PDB file of C-alpha atoms and ligand atoms in Angstrom:
ATOM      1  CA  UNK U   1       5.476 -48.049  24.405  1.00  0.00           C
ATOM      2  CA  UNK U   2       5.709 -45.146  21.966  1.00  0.00           C
ATOM      3  CA  UNK U   3       4.543 -45.177  18.339  1.00  0.00           C
ATOM      4  CA  UNK U   4       6.673 -42.729  16.345  1.00  0.00           C
ATOM      5  CA  UNK U   5       6.106 -41.628  12.768  1.00  0.00           C
ATOM      6  CA  UNK U   6       9.187 -39.561  11.990  1.00  0.00           C
ATOM      7  CA  UNK U   7      12.906 -40.200  11.769  1.00  0.00           C
ATOM      8  CA  UNK U   8      13.608 -37.183  13.997  1.00  0.00           C
ATOM      9  CA  UNK U   9      11.457 -38.530  16.804  1.00  0.00           C
ATOM     10  CA  UNK U  10      13.202 -41.903  16.641  1.00  0.00           C
ATOM     11  CA  UNK U  11      16.645 -40.309  16.630  1.00  0.00           C
ATOM     12  CA  UNK U  12      15.730 -38.182  19.633  1.00  0.00           C
ATOM     13  CA  UNK U  13      14.333 -41.143  21.587  1.00  0.00           C
ATOM     14  CA  UNK U  14      17.375 -43.316  20.839  1.00  0.00           C
ATOM     15  CA  UNK U  15      19.785 -40.483  21.675  1.00  0.00           C
ATOM     16  CA  UNK U  16      18.040 -40.042  25.041  1.00  0.00           C
ATOM     17  CA  UNK U  17      18.330 -43.775  25.769  1.00  0.00           C
ATOM     18  CA  UNK U  18      22.022 -43.700  24.854  1.00  0.00           C
ATOM     19  CA  UNK U  19      22.600 -40.781  27.232  1.00  0.00           C
ATOM     20  CA  UNK U  20      21.160 -43.039  29.942  1.00  0.00           C
ATOM     21  CA  UNK U  21      23.751 -45.666  28.983  1.00  0.00           C
ATOM     22  CA  UNK U  22      21.199 -48.003  27.406  1.00  0.00           C
ATOM     23  CA  UNK U  23      21.937 -50.495  24.623  1.00  0.00           C
ATOM     24  CA  UNK U  24      19.584 -50.615  21.653  1.00  0.00           C
ATOM     25  CA  UNK U  25      18.130 -53.649  19.856  1.00  0.00           C
ATOM     26  CA  UNK U  26      16.294 -53.268  16.562  1.00  0.00           C
ATOM     27  CA  UNK U  27      13.800 -55.508  14.738  1.00  0.00           C
ATOM     28  CA  UNK U  28      12.786 -54.373  11.230  1.00  0.00           C
ATOM     29  CA  UNK U  29       9.408 -55.753  10.057  1.00  0.00           C
ATOM     30  CA  UNK U  30       6.628 -55.124   7.575  1.00  0.00           C
ATOM     31  CA  UNK U  31       4.047 -55.569  10.317  1.00  0.00           C
ATOM     32  CA  UNK U  32       1.020 -57.825  10.621  1.00  0.00           C
ATOM     33  CA  UNK U  33       2.992 -59.356  13.429  1.00  0.00           C
ATOM     34  CA  UNK U  34       3.031 -63.024  14.326  1.00  0.00           C
ATOM     35  CA  UNK U  35       4.955 -65.217  16.755  1.00  0.00           C
ATOM     36  CA  UNK U  36       8.004 -65.256  14.429  1.00  0.00           C
ATOM     37  CA  UNK U  37       8.318 -61.469  14.759  1.00  0.00           C
ATOM     38  CA  UNK U  38       7.560 -61.550  18.489  1.00  0.00           C
ATOM     39  CA  UNK U  39      10.342 -64.076  19.129  1.00  0.00           C
ATOM     40  CA  UNK U  40      12.811 -61.607  17.568  1.00  0.00           C
ATOM     41  CA  UNK U  41      11.436 -58.806  19.769  1.00  0.00           C
ATOM     42  CA  UNK U  42      11.665 -60.854  22.958  1.00  0.00           C
ATOM     43  CA  UNK U  43      15.249 -61.828  22.152  1.00  0.00           C
ATOM     44  CA  UNK U  44      16.065 -58.166  21.443  1.00  0.00           C
ATOM     45  CA  UNK U  45      14.637 -57.368  24.883  1.00  0.00           C
ATOM     46  CA  UNK U  46      16.784 -60.017  26.556  1.00  0.00           C
ATOM     47  CA  UNK U  47      19.958 -58.677  24.919  1.00  0.00           C
ATOM     48  CA  UNK U  48      19.311 -54.906  25.064  1.00  0.00           C
ATOM     49  CA  UNK U  49      17.876 -52.183  27.311  1.00  0.00           C
ATOM     50  CA  UNK U  50      15.776 -50.506  24.600  1.00  0.00           C
ATOM     51  CA  UNK U  51      13.881 -52.340  21.840  1.00  0.00           C
ATOM     52  CA  UNK U  52      12.928 -50.510  18.645  1.00  0.00           C
ATOM     53  CA  UNK U  53      10.722 -52.183  16.022  1.00  0.00           C
ATOM     54  CA  UNK U  54      10.035 -50.721  12.605  1.00  0.00           C
ATOM     55  CA  UNK U  55       6.759 -51.448  10.845  1.00  0.00           C
ATOM     56  CA  UNK U  56       7.026 -50.378   7.235  1.00  0.00           C
ATOM     57  CA  UNK U  57       5.687 -52.101   4.140  1.00  0.00           C
ATOM     58  CA  UNK U  58       8.549 -51.055   1.920  1.00  0.00           C
ATOM     59  CA  UNK U  59       7.282 -50.346  -1.611  1.00  0.00           C
ATOM     60  CA  UNK U  60      10.722 -50.571  -3.222  1.00  0.00           C
ATOM     61  CA  UNK U  61      11.137 -54.269  -2.451  1.00  0.00           C
ATOM     62  CA  UNK U  62       7.911 -55.296  -4.217  1.00  0.00           C
ATOM     63  CA  UNK U  63       7.749 -56.008  -7.930  1.00  0.00           C
ATOM     64  CA  UNK U  64       5.052 -54.377 -10.081  1.00  0.00           C
ATOM     65  CA  UNK U  65       2.866 -57.508 -10.066  1.00  0.00           C
ATOM     66  CA  UNK U  66       3.404 -58.355  -6.413  1.00  0.00           C
ATOM     67  CA  UNK U  67       1.220 -57.826  -3.355  1.00  0.00           C
ATOM     68  CA  UNK U  68       2.317 -54.374  -2.128  1.00  0.00           C
ATOM     69  CA  UNK U  69      -1.228 -52.969  -2.212  1.00  0.00           C
ATOM     70  CA  UNK U  70      -2.871 -55.983  -0.605  1.00  0.00           C
ATOM     71  CA  UNK U  71      -0.156 -56.724   1.994  1.00  0.00           C
ATOM     72  CA  UNK U  72      -1.984 -56.961   5.361  1.00  0.00           C
ATOM     73  CA  UNK U  73      -1.693 -53.864   7.551  1.00  0.00           C
ATOM     74  CA  UNK U  74      -3.100 -53.295  11.064  1.00  0.00           C
ATOM     75  CA  UNK U  75      -1.058 -50.952  13.235  1.00  0.00           C
ATOM     76  CA  UNK U  76      -3.446 -51.091  16.235  1.00  0.00           C
ATOM     77  CA  UNK U  77      -3.223 -54.885  16.357  1.00  0.00           C
ATOM     78  CA  UNK U  78       0.562 -54.782  15.864  1.00  0.00           C
ATOM     79  CA  UNK U  79       0.968 -52.226  18.641  1.00  0.00           C
ATOM     80  CA  UNK U  80      -0.799 -54.494  21.142  1.00  0.00           C
ATOM     81  CA  UNK U  81       1.316 -57.490  20.182  1.00  0.00           C
ATOM     82  CA  UNK U  82       4.565 -55.515  20.221  1.00  0.00           C
ATOM     83  CA  UNK U  83       3.751 -54.047  23.658  1.00  0.00           C
ATOM     84  CA  UNK U  84       3.098 -57.567  24.959  1.00  0.00           C
ATOM     85  CA  UNK U  85       6.563 -58.573  23.685  1.00  0.00           C
ATOM     86  CA  UNK U  86       8.216 -55.736  25.638  1.00  0.00           C
ATOM     87  CA  UNK U  87       8.892 -53.361  22.741  1.00  0.00           C
ATOM     88  CA  UNK U  88       9.672 -49.762  23.745  1.00  0.00           C
ATOM     89  CA  UNK U  89       9.352 -47.931  20.436  1.00  0.00           C
ATOM     90  CA  UNK U  90       7.516 -48.664  17.201  1.00  0.00           C
ATOM     91  CA  UNK U  91       8.755 -46.682  14.218  1.00  0.00           C
ATOM     92  CA  UNK U  92       5.912 -46.668  11.674  1.00  0.00           C
ATOM     93  CA  UNK U  93       6.782 -44.098   9.001  1.00  0.00           C
ATOM     94  CA  UNK U  94       4.728 -43.119   5.968  1.00  0.00           C
ATOM     95  CA  UNK U  95       6.271 -43.869   2.581  1.00  0.00           C
ATOM     96  CA  UNK U  96       6.953 -40.127   2.112  1.00  0.00           C
ATOM     97  CA  UNK U  97       8.978 -40.054   5.335  1.00  0.00           C
ATOM     98  CA  UNK U  98      11.276 -42.808   4.057  1.00  0.00           C
ATOM     99  CA  UNK U  99      11.299 -41.749   0.404  1.00  0.00           C
ATOM    100  CA  UNK U 100      10.759 -37.985   0.201  1.00  0.00           C
ATOM    101  CA  UNK U 101      10.585 -36.274  -3.170  1.00  0.00           C
ATOM    102  CA  UNK U 102      13.995 -36.313  -4.826  1.00  0.00           C
ATOM    103  CA  UNK U 103      15.115 -39.542  -3.189  1.00  0.00           C
ATOM    104  CA  UNK U 104      17.732 -41.000  -5.559  1.00  0.00           C
ATOM    105  CA  UNK U 105      20.217 -43.298  -3.805  1.00  0.00           C
ATOM    106  CA  UNK U 106      20.142 -47.061  -3.753  1.00  0.00           C
ATOM    107  CA  UNK U 107      22.149 -49.666  -1.893  1.00  0.00           C
ATOM    108  CA  UNK U 108      22.563 -52.895  -3.841  1.00  0.00           C
ATOM    109  CA  UNK U 109      24.475 -56.122  -3.407  1.00  0.00           C
ATOM    110  CA  UNK U 110      26.298 -58.145  -6.011  1.00  0.00           C
ATOM    111  CA  UNK U 111      26.132 -61.960  -6.408  1.00  0.00           C
ATOM    112  CA  UNK U 112      24.373 -62.854  -3.125  1.00  0.00           C
ATOM    113  CA  UNK U 113      21.313 -61.043  -4.434  1.00  0.00           C
ATOM    114  CA  UNK U 114      21.379 -62.836  -7.788  1.00  0.00           C
ATOM    115  CA  UNK U 115      20.238 -66.288  -6.654  1.00  0.00           C
ATOM    116  CA  UNK U 116      17.037 -67.759  -5.209  1.00  0.00           C
ATOM    117  CA  UNK U 117      14.471 -65.013  -4.522  1.00  0.00           C
ATOM    118  CA  UNK U 118      16.792 -62.458  -6.124  1.00  0.00           C
ATOM    119  CA  UNK U 119      16.565 -64.288  -9.449  1.00  0.00           C
ATOM    120  CA  UNK U 120      12.771 -64.525  -9.237  1.00  0.00           C
ATOM    121  CA  UNK U 121      12.080 -61.053  -7.838  1.00  0.00           C
ATOM    122  CA  UNK U 122      14.239 -58.575  -9.800  1.00  0.00           C
ATOM    123  CA  UNK U 123      15.036 -55.505  -7.702  1.00  0.00           C
ATOM    124  CA  UNK U 124      13.801 -57.110  -4.484  1.00  0.00           C
ATOM    125  CA  UNK U 125      17.143 -57.128  -2.678  1.00  0.00           C
ATOM    126  CA  UNK U 126      17.985 -53.643  -3.918  1.00  0.00           C
ATOM    127  CA  UNK U 127      14.831 -52.514  -2.123  1.00  0.00           C
ATOM    128  CA  UNK U 128      15.678 -54.542   0.980  1.00  0.00           C
ATOM    129  CA  UNK U 129      19.302 -53.361   1.130  1.00  0.00           C
ATOM    130  CA  UNK U 130      18.298 -49.732   0.656  1.00  0.00           C
ATOM    131  CA  UNK U 131      15.576 -49.710   3.284  1.00  0.00           C
ATOM    132  CA  UNK U 132      17.559 -51.706   5.856  1.00  0.00           C
ATOM    133  CA  UNK U 133      20.583 -49.423   5.442  1.00  0.00           C
ATOM    134  CA  UNK U 134      18.320 -46.413   5.938  1.00  0.00           C
ATOM    135  CA  UNK U 135      16.653 -47.975   8.987  1.00  0.00           C
ATOM    136  CA  UNK U 136      20.049 -48.884  10.464  1.00  0.00           C
ATOM    137  CA  UNK U 137      21.171 -45.278  10.005  1.00  0.00           C
ATOM    138  CA  UNK U 138      18.001 -43.907  11.559  1.00  0.00           C
ATOM    139  CA  UNK U 139      17.914 -46.217  14.580  1.00  0.00           C
ATOM    140  CA  UNK U 140      21.687 -46.839  14.944  1.00  0.00           C
ATOM    141  CA  UNK U 141      21.167 -49.960  17.051  1.00  0.00           C
ATOM    142  CA  UNK U 142      23.815 -52.044  18.754  1.00  0.00           C
ATOM    143  CA  UNK U 143      22.152 -55.237  17.551  1.00  0.00           C
ATOM    144  CA  UNK U 144      19.612 -56.059  14.849  1.00  0.00           C
ATOM    145  CA  UNK U 145      17.465 -59.198  14.681  1.00  0.00           C
ATOM    146  CA  UNK U 146      16.368 -61.149  11.624  1.00  0.00           C
ATOM    147  CA  UNK U 147      14.646 -64.484  11.009  1.00  0.00           C
ATOM    148  CA  UNK U 148      16.149 -67.537   9.352  1.00  0.00           C
ATOM    149  CA  UNK U 149      12.778 -67.828   7.572  1.00  0.00           C
ATOM    150  CA  UNK U 150      14.178 -65.305   5.066  1.00  0.00           C
ATOM    151  CA  UNK U 151      17.549 -67.036   4.786  1.00  0.00           C
ATOM    152  CA  UNK U 152      18.812 -65.134   1.764  1.00  0.00           C
ATOM    153  CA  UNK U 153      17.776 -61.810   3.271  1.00  0.00           C
ATOM    154  CA  UNK U 154      19.670 -62.652   6.476  1.00  0.00           C
ATOM    155  CA  UNK U 155      22.772 -63.583   4.469  1.00  0.00           C
ATOM    156  CA  UNK U 156      22.520 -60.419   2.359  1.00  0.00           C
ATOM    157  CA  UNK U 157      22.126 -58.191   5.416  1.00  0.00           C
ATOM    158  CA  UNK U 158      25.084 -59.761   7.175  1.00  0.00           C
ATOM    159  CA  UNK U 159      27.115 -58.973   4.061  1.00  0.00           C
ATOM    160  CA  UNK U 160      26.053 -55.341   3.596  1.00  0.00           C
ATOM    161  CA  UNK U 161      26.589 -54.702   7.306  1.00  0.00           C
ATOM    162  CA  UNK U 162      30.154 -56.012   7.009  1.00  0.00           C
ATOM    163  CA  UNK U 163      30.853 -54.402   3.627  1.00  0.00           C
ATOM    164  CA  UNK U 164      29.580 -50.960   4.648  1.00  0.00           C
ATOM    165  CA  UNK U 165      31.280 -51.166   8.079  1.00  0.00           C
ATOM    166  CA  UNK U 166      28.027 -50.640   9.925  1.00  0.00           C
ATOM    167  CA  UNK U 167      28.792 -51.028  13.647  1.00  0.00           C
ATOM    168  CA  UNK U 168      25.831 -53.319  14.223  1.00  0.00           C
ATOM    169  CA  UNK U 169      25.757 -56.936  15.346  1.00  0.00           C
ATOM    170  CA  UNK U 170      23.370 -58.918  13.155  1.00  0.00           C
ATOM    171  CA  UNK U 171      21.634 -61.804  14.923  1.00  0.00           C
ATOM    172  CA  UNK U 172      19.627 -64.414  13.037  1.00  0.00           C
ATOM    173  CA  UNK U 173      17.020 -66.464  14.920  1.00  0.00           C
ATOM    174  CA  UNK U 174      15.410 -69.782  13.927  1.00  0.00           C
ATOM    175  CA  UNK U 175      12.192 -69.975  11.926  1.00  0.00           C
ATOM    176  CA  UNK U 176       9.091 -70.081  14.125  1.00  0.00           C
ATOM    177  CA  UNK U 177       6.458 -72.527  12.891  1.00  0.00           C
ATOM    178  CA  UNK U 178       2.798 -73.270  13.477  1.00  0.00           C
ATOM    179  CA  UNK U 179       2.113 -76.474  15.434  1.00  0.00           C
ATOM    180  CA  UNK U 180       1.711 -78.399  12.160  1.00  0.00           C
ATOM    181  CA  UNK U 181       5.038 -77.157  10.775  1.00  0.00           C
ATOM    182  CA  UNK U 182       3.968 -74.314   8.468  1.00  0.00           C
ATOM    183  CA  UNK U 183       6.490 -71.471   8.743  1.00  0.00           C
ATOM    184  CA  UNK U 184       4.753 -68.409  10.172  1.00  0.00           C
ATOM    185  CA  UNK U 185       4.291 -65.587   7.674  1.00  0.00           C
ATOM    186  CA  UNK U 186       2.092 -62.524   7.387  1.00  0.00           C
ATOM    187  CA  UNK U 187       1.182 -63.880   3.936  1.00  0.00           C
ATOM    188  CA  UNK U 188      -0.380 -67.012   5.463  1.00  0.00           C
ATOM    189  CA  UNK U 189      -3.465 -64.826   6.060  1.00  0.00           C
ATOM    190  CA  UNK U 190      -4.075 -64.914   2.284  1.00  0.00           C
ATOM    191  CA  UNK U 191      -4.625 -68.692   2.309  1.00  0.00           C
ATOM    192  CA  UNK U 192      -8.064 -70.291   2.096  1.00  0.00           C
ATOM    193  CA  UNK U 193      -8.576 -73.282   4.443  1.00  0.00           C
ATOM    194  CA  UNK U 194      -7.852 -75.694   1.590  1.00  0.00           C
ATOM    195  CA  UNK U 195      -4.721 -73.728   0.604  1.00  0.00           C
ATOM    196  CA  UNK U 196      -3.607 -73.609   4.229  1.00  0.00           C
ATOM    197  CA  UNK U 197      -3.557 -77.416   4.192  1.00  0.00           C
ATOM    198  CA  UNK U 198      -1.770 -77.536   0.845  1.00  0.00           C
ATOM    199  CA  UNK U 199       0.898 -75.129   2.175  1.00  0.00           C
ATOM    200  CA  UNK U 200       2.146 -77.840   4.549  1.00  0.00           C
ATOM    201  CA  UNK U 201       3.901 -79.398   1.564  1.00  0.00           C
ATOM    202  CA  UNK U 202       6.723 -76.835   1.854  1.00  0.00           C
ATOM    203  CA  UNK U 203       7.780 -77.996   5.297  1.00  0.00           C
ATOM    204  CA  UNK U 204       7.053 -81.663   4.554  1.00  0.00           C
ATOM    205  CA  UNK U 205       9.314 -81.589   1.514  1.00  0.00           C
ATOM    206  CA  UNK U 206      12.116 -80.044   3.592  1.00  0.00           C
ATOM    207  CA  UNK U 207      11.656 -82.644   6.339  1.00  0.00           C
ATOM    208  CA  UNK U 208      11.938 -85.311   3.639  1.00  0.00           C
ATOM    209  CA  UNK U 209      15.108 -83.619   2.359  1.00  0.00           C
ATOM    210  CA  UNK U 210      16.618 -83.665   5.844  1.00  0.00           C
ATOM    211  CA  UNK U 211      15.797 -87.376   6.185  1.00  0.00           C
ATOM    212  CA  UNK U 212      17.518 -88.075   2.873  1.00  0.00           C
ATOM    213  CA  UNK U 213      20.646 -86.196   3.945  1.00  0.00           C
ATOM    214  CA  UNK U 214      20.655 -87.921   7.320  1.00  0.00           C
ATOM    215  CA  UNK U 215      20.480 -91.298   5.608  1.00  0.00           C
ATOM    216  CA  UNK U 216      23.602 -90.398   3.628  1.00  0.00           C
ATOM    217  CA  UNK U 217      22.386 -88.780   0.400  1.00  0.00           C
ATOM    218  CA  UNK U 218      24.939 -86.245  -0.841  1.00  0.00           C
ATOM    219  CA  UNK U 219      23.792 -85.443  -4.381  1.00  0.00           C
ATOM    220  CA  UNK U 220      22.054 -82.069  -4.522  1.00  0.00           C
ATOM    221  CA  UNK U 221      20.103 -83.115  -7.632  1.00  0.00           C
ATOM    222  CA  UNK U 222      18.628 -86.151  -5.873  1.00  0.00           C
ATOM    223  CA  UNK U 223      17.487 -84.008  -2.969  1.00  0.00           C
ATOM    224  CA  UNK U 224      16.037 -81.319  -5.240  1.00  0.00           C
ATOM    225  CA  UNK U 225      14.182 -83.999  -7.226  1.00  0.00           C
ATOM    226  CA  UNK U 226      12.672 -85.510  -4.089  1.00  0.00           C
ATOM    227  CA  UNK U 227      11.455 -82.085  -2.941  1.00  0.00           C
ATOM    228  CA  UNK U 228      10.132 -81.259  -6.399  1.00  0.00           C
ATOM    229  CA  UNK U 229       8.213 -84.535  -6.671  1.00  0.00           C
ATOM    230  CA  UNK U 230       6.531 -83.988  -3.316  1.00  0.00           C
ATOM    231  CA  UNK U 231       5.501 -80.432  -4.117  1.00  0.00           C
ATOM    232  CA  UNK U 232       4.290 -81.349  -7.603  1.00  0.00           C
ATOM    233  CA  UNK U 233       2.041 -83.990  -6.059  1.00  0.00           C
ATOM    234  CA  UNK U 234       0.063 -81.188  -4.384  1.00  0.00           C
ATOM    235  CA  UNK U 235      -2.461 -79.876  -6.962  1.00  0.00           C
ATOM    236  CA  UNK U 236      -2.702 -76.365  -5.429  1.00  0.00           C
ATOM    237  CA  UNK U 237       1.082 -75.875  -5.407  1.00  0.00           C
ATOM    238  CA  UNK U 238       3.241 -74.449  -8.187  1.00  0.00           C
ATOM    239  CA  UNK U 239       7.016 -74.361  -7.731  1.00  0.00           C
ATOM    240  CA  UNK U 240       8.830 -71.028  -8.148  1.00  0.00           C
ATOM    241  CA  UNK U 241      12.184 -72.576  -7.236  1.00  0.00           C
ATOM    242  CA  UNK U 242      13.721 -75.495  -5.388  1.00  0.00           C
ATOM    243  CA  UNK U 243      17.422 -74.810  -4.739  1.00  0.00           C
ATOM    244  CA  UNK U 244      20.267 -76.548  -2.969  1.00  0.00           C
ATOM    245  CA  UNK U 245      23.003 -73.956  -2.469  1.00  0.00           C
ATOM    246  CA  UNK U 246      26.031 -73.119  -0.379  1.00  0.00           C
ATOM    247  CA  UNK U 247      24.884 -71.390   2.813  1.00  0.00           C
ATOM    248  CA  UNK U 248      27.885 -69.132   2.432  1.00  0.00           C
ATOM    249  CA  UNK U 249      27.925 -68.020  -1.234  1.00  0.00           C
ATOM    250  CA  UNK U 250      24.313 -69.042  -2.081  1.00  0.00           C
ATOM    251  CA  UNK U 251      25.677 -70.602  -5.273  1.00  0.00           C
ATOM    252  CA  UNK U 252      24.182 -73.912  -6.384  1.00  0.00           C
ATOM    253  CA  UNK U 253      26.160 -76.956  -5.285  1.00  0.00           C
ATOM    254  CA  UNK U 254      26.334 -80.430  -6.790  1.00  0.00           C
ATOM    255  CA  UNK U 255      27.485 -82.314  -3.718  1.00  0.00           C
ATOM    256  CA  UNK U 256      26.550 -81.465  -0.149  1.00  0.00           C
ATOM    257  CA  UNK U 257      29.612 -80.214   1.658  1.00  0.00           C
ATOM    258  CA  UNK U 258      30.001 -77.518   4.305  1.00  0.00           C
ATOM    259  CA  UNK U 259      27.136 -75.165   5.152  1.00  0.00           C
ATOM    260  CA  UNK U 260      24.152 -75.965   2.915  1.00  0.00           C
ATOM    261  CA  UNK U 261      20.913 -74.073   2.405  1.00  0.00           C
ATOM    262  CA  UNK U 262      17.963 -75.906   0.898  1.00  0.00           C
ATOM    263  CA  UNK U 263      15.384 -73.288  -0.045  1.00  0.00           C
ATOM    264  CA  UNK U 264      11.978 -73.448  -1.694  1.00  0.00           C
ATOM    265  CA  UNK U 265       9.544 -70.852  -3.017  1.00  0.00           C
ATOM    266  CA  UNK U 266       6.117 -72.153  -3.926  1.00  0.00           C
ATOM    267  CA  UNK U 267       2.899 -70.537  -5.070  1.00  0.00           C
ATOM    268  CA  UNK U 268      -0.085 -71.932  -3.202  1.00  0.00           C
ATOM    269  CA  UNK U 269      -2.891 -70.566  -5.319  1.00  0.00           C
ATOM    270  CA  UNK U 270      -1.861 -66.928  -5.778  1.00  0.00           C
ATOM    271  CA  UNK U 271       0.175 -66.759  -2.562  1.00  0.00           C
ATOM    272  CA  UNK U 272       3.947 -67.106  -2.826  1.00  0.00           C
ATOM    273  CA  UNK U 273       5.448 -68.795   0.246  1.00  0.00           C
ATOM    274  CA  UNK U 274       9.084 -69.529   1.082  1.00  0.00           C
ATOM    275  CA  UNK U 275      10.736 -71.922   3.487  1.00  0.00           C
ATOM    276  CA  UNK U 276      14.193 -73.358   3.962  1.00  0.00           C
ATOM    277  CA  UNK U 277      16.447 -75.723   5.824  1.00  0.00           C
ATOM    278  CA  UNK U 278      20.098 -75.235   6.767  1.00  0.00           C
ATOM    279  CA  UNK U 279      22.526 -78.075   7.265  1.00  0.00           C
ATOM    280  CA  UNK U 280      26.203 -78.419   8.110  1.00  0.00           C
ATOM    281  CA  UNK U 281      27.415 -81.407   6.126  1.00  0.00           C
TER     282      UNK U 281
HETATM  283  P1  AMP V   1       8.648 -59.422   7.554  1.00  0.00           P
HETATM  284  O1  AMP V   1       7.685 -58.629   8.376  1.00  0.00           O
HETATM  285  O2  AMP V   1       8.022 -60.607   6.891  1.00  0.00           O
HETATM  286  O3  AMP V   1       9.487 -58.580   6.641  1.00  0.00           O
HETATM  287  O4  AMP V   1       9.674 -60.066   8.584  1.00  0.00           O
HETATM  288  C1  AMP V   1      10.375 -59.273   9.512  1.00  0.00           C
HETATM  289  C2  AMP V   1      11.428 -60.129  10.180  1.00  0.00           C
HETATM  290  O5  AMP V   1      10.812 -61.241  10.828  1.00  0.00           O
HETATM  291  C3  AMP V   1      12.431 -60.724   9.177  1.00  0.00           C
HETATM  292  O6  AMP V   1      13.719 -60.729   9.754  1.00  0.00           O
HETATM  293  C4  AMP V   1      11.920 -62.119   8.996  1.00  0.00           C
HETATM  294  O7  AMP V   1      12.921 -63.042   8.607  1.00  0.00           O
HETATM  295  C5  AMP V   1      11.405 -62.426  10.375  1.00  0.00           C
HETATM  296  N1  AMP V   1      10.414 -63.503  10.319  1.00  0.00           N
HETATM  297  C6  AMP V   1       9.319 -63.569   9.533  1.00  0.00           C
HETATM  298  N2  AMP V   1       8.681 -64.747   9.706  1.00  0.00           N
HETATM  299  C7  AMP V   1       9.408 -65.441  10.614  1.00  0.00           C
HETATM  300  C8  AMP V   1       9.291 -66.735  11.214  1.00  0.00           C
HETATM  301  N3  AMP V   1       8.282 -67.558  10.913  1.00  0.00           N
HETATM  302  N4  AMP V   1      10.218 -67.112  12.107  1.00  0.00           N
HETATM  303  C9  AMP V   1      11.252 -66.294  12.417  1.00  0.00           C
HETATM  304  N5  AMP V   1      11.424 -65.064  11.897  1.00  0.00           N
HETATM  305  C10 AMP V   1      10.515 -64.645  11.009  1.00  0.00           C
END
């Protein structure tokens, strides 16, 4: 496995692989890898001959009061994990490699970026869309892999890929969870033992929501209230949003019909965690 720091090196390596007739799978990450990331890498390895992973904590997708500076970083640890998952190339650029002096272009998305995390984190999806477009152009993969854990991000990336005619197949894989149900996240490392326990309320509230739907509940407000009540009963939790939206447009719905996304963002202490559930009603 190679660890490359520059765009030129990545382009050269991918070009060489292409000359050998290889297909290329790509997994963009911010590093501090966990099983959720590794599942994407293994799948990329099953589908493609060459697997490229980017590890880049992208400053433009963090708000001014968010955790850019404290986001966990450990390239040596990540390299071992990625190698064990069969990755061929890690692209780990410096910020100046991605955003050299004079950088002035952004890629943004309308509507889909306005709801859920987009409403709570102004500029977040502009940062995501810009960096993912750049990474797609640098790596030029056949297929790119994302996690359902970041449901809105996956939806947004599918849309920009289609809208900008990027010749890349976007694949979205299920959320990988700890044995007790907590969705894996690099940010889980921020949690104290007591907070780690409290964080289970995200998944529990979504399991409760699924039970309600399965027993026939169709009112979005009833489901959102049930989730809200459960989360509010946890003293260490503070709700950022609880939303029941169309899985297609991400607009709030009143009645459950068609593809539905039930998404929550919750502060556990100072740590903001997200989780979601998709349903076809
Ligand atoms: P991140 O490093 O958090 O930006 O995530 C990189 C990619 O891994 C994104 O496509 C995420 O959706 C995906 N991912 C993160 N956590 C999980 C998880 N628990 N299960 C599946 N995919 C995940």
